[in-house]
């Protein structure tokens, strides 16, 4: 897992694994690990162009894009407690 600690743009995000505690894991094509963003419960994030959502373990869910991938612009300043914004849209 690669923890996101600075602003970053991720292309070719195959799916996003989220939780009610504010953590988002981004599965990027051709990468072996998730890129993980640790936010707070009321962090600002929006994801548009979601094709389907599946339940995962306990309070986790997986979002898949309508298109082939998501494009995500992520704001971070630290390892934990980020407030966003995180904006993803389907490509």
Short mmCIF file of C-alpha atoms in Angstrom, two decimals:
data_model
loop_
_atom_site.label_atom_id
_atom_site.label_comp_id
_atom_site.label_asym_id
_atom_site.label_seq_id
_atom_site.Cartn_x
_atom_site.Cartn_y
_atom_site.Cartn_z
CA UNK A 1 0.00 0.00 0.00
CA UNK A 2 1.33 3.42 -1.00
CA UNK A 3 -0.01 6.11 1.35
CA UNK A 4 -0.93 9.40 -0.35
CA UNK A 5 0.61 12.30 1.60
CA UNK A 6 0.74 15.05 -1.09
CA UNK A 7 -1.52 16.26 -3.88
CA UNK A 8 -1.61 13.72 -6.71
CA UNK A 9 -3.49 12.90 -9.92
CA UNK A 10 -4.23 9.24 -10.59
CA UNK A 11 -5.23 8.04 -14.05
CA UNK A 12 -6.49 4.61 -15.00
CA UNK A 13 -8.09 3.90 -11.61
CA UNK A 14 -9.86 0.55 -12.06
CA UNK A 15 -11.90 0.75 -8.86
CA UNK A 16 -12.07 2.58 -5.55
CA UNK A 17 -12.40 0.79 -2.21
CA UNK A 18 -13.95 3.06 0.42
CA UNK A 19 -14.97 2.94 4.05
CA UNK A 20 -17.24 4.86 6.39
CA UNK A 21 -14.19 5.98 8.37
CA UNK A 22 -12.91 8.12 5.49
CA UNK A 23 -10.29 5.87 3.89
CA UNK A 24 -10.17 5.51 0.11
CA UNK A 25 -8.00 2.93 -1.67
CA UNK A 26 -7.36 3.46 -5.38
CA UNK A 27 -6.58 0.46 -7.61
CA UNK A 28 -4.50 1.80 -10.51
CA UNK A 29 -3.98 -0.26 -13.66
CA UNK A 30 -0.56 -1.97 -13.79
CA UNK A 31 0.20 -1.21 -10.11
CA UNK A 32 0.66 -4.01 -7.57
CA UNK A 33 -0.56 -2.03 -4.54
CA UNK A 34 -3.41 0.29 -3.70
CA UNK A 35 -2.79 4.01 -3.36
CA UNK A 36 -4.37 4.80 0.04
CA UNK A 37 -5.79 8.15 1.13
CA UNK A 38 -6.64 8.49 4.83
CA UNK A 39 -9.30 11.12 5.34
CA UNK A 40 -11.68 11.98 8.13
CA UNK A 41 -15.31 10.83 8.23
CA UNK A 42 -16.66 14.15 6.96
CA UNK A 43 -13.93 14.73 4.35
CA UNK A 44 -14.86 16.31 1.02
CA UNK A 45 -14.88 13.76 -1.79
CA UNK A 46 -17.03 13.21 -4.84
CA UNK A 47 -17.01 10.38 -7.34
CA UNK A 48 -19.06 10.69 -10.52
CA UNK A 49 -19.69 8.19 -13.26
CA UNK A 50 -20.02 5.20 -10.95
CA UNK A 51 -21.20 2.13 -12.87
CA UNK A 52 -21.84 -0.07 -9.88
CA UNK A 53 -21.14 -0.39 -6.16
CA UNK A 54 -20.50 -3.66 -4.33
CA UNK A 55 -20.30 -4.39 -0.62
CA UNK A 56 -16.97 -5.57 0.73
CA UNK A 57 -15.99 -6.48 4.31
CA UNK A 58 -18.06 -4.84 7.09
CA UNK A 59 -18.12 -1.08 6.40
CA UNK A 60 -16.19 -1.27 3.09
CA UNK A 61 -17.59 -0.79 -0.43
CA UNK A 62 -16.13 -0.96 -3.95
CA UNK A 63 -17.02 1.55 -6.67
CA UNK A 64 -16.48 0.68 -10.32
CA UNK A 65 -16.53 3.26 -13.15
CA UNK A 66 -19.15 3.45 -15.90
CA UNK A 67 -16.32 3.77 -18.39
CA UNK A 68 -13.02 1.95 -18.41
CA UNK A 69 -11.34 3.93 -15.62
CA UNK A 70 -11.68 6.76 -13.12
CA UNK A 71 -9.50 9.87 -13.27
CA UNK A 72 -8.86 11.17 -9.73
CA UNK A 73 -7.49 14.46 -8.43
CA UNK A 74 -6.55 14.02 -4.78
CA UNK A 75 -5.57 16.63 -2.22
CA UNK A 76 -3.52 15.52 0.78
CA UNK A 77 -1.23 17.20 3.28
CA UNK A 78 -0.39 14.40 5.69
CA UNK A 79 -0.56 10.60 6.16
CA UNK A 80 -3.84 10.72 8.11
CA UNK A 81 -6.72 13.09 8.75
CA UNK A 82 -6.93 14.62 5.27
CA UNK A 83 -9.98 16.69 4.47
CA UNK A 84 -9.80 16.64 0.68
CA UNK A 85 -11.03 17.43 -1.75
CA UNK A 86 -10.91 14.19 -3.71
CA UNK A 87 -12.62 14.38 -7.10
CA UNK A 88 -12.94 11.32 -9.34
CA UNK A 89 -14.84 10.96 -12.58
CA UNK A 90 -15.25 8.14 -15.04
CA UNK A 91 -13.23 8.39 -18.25
#
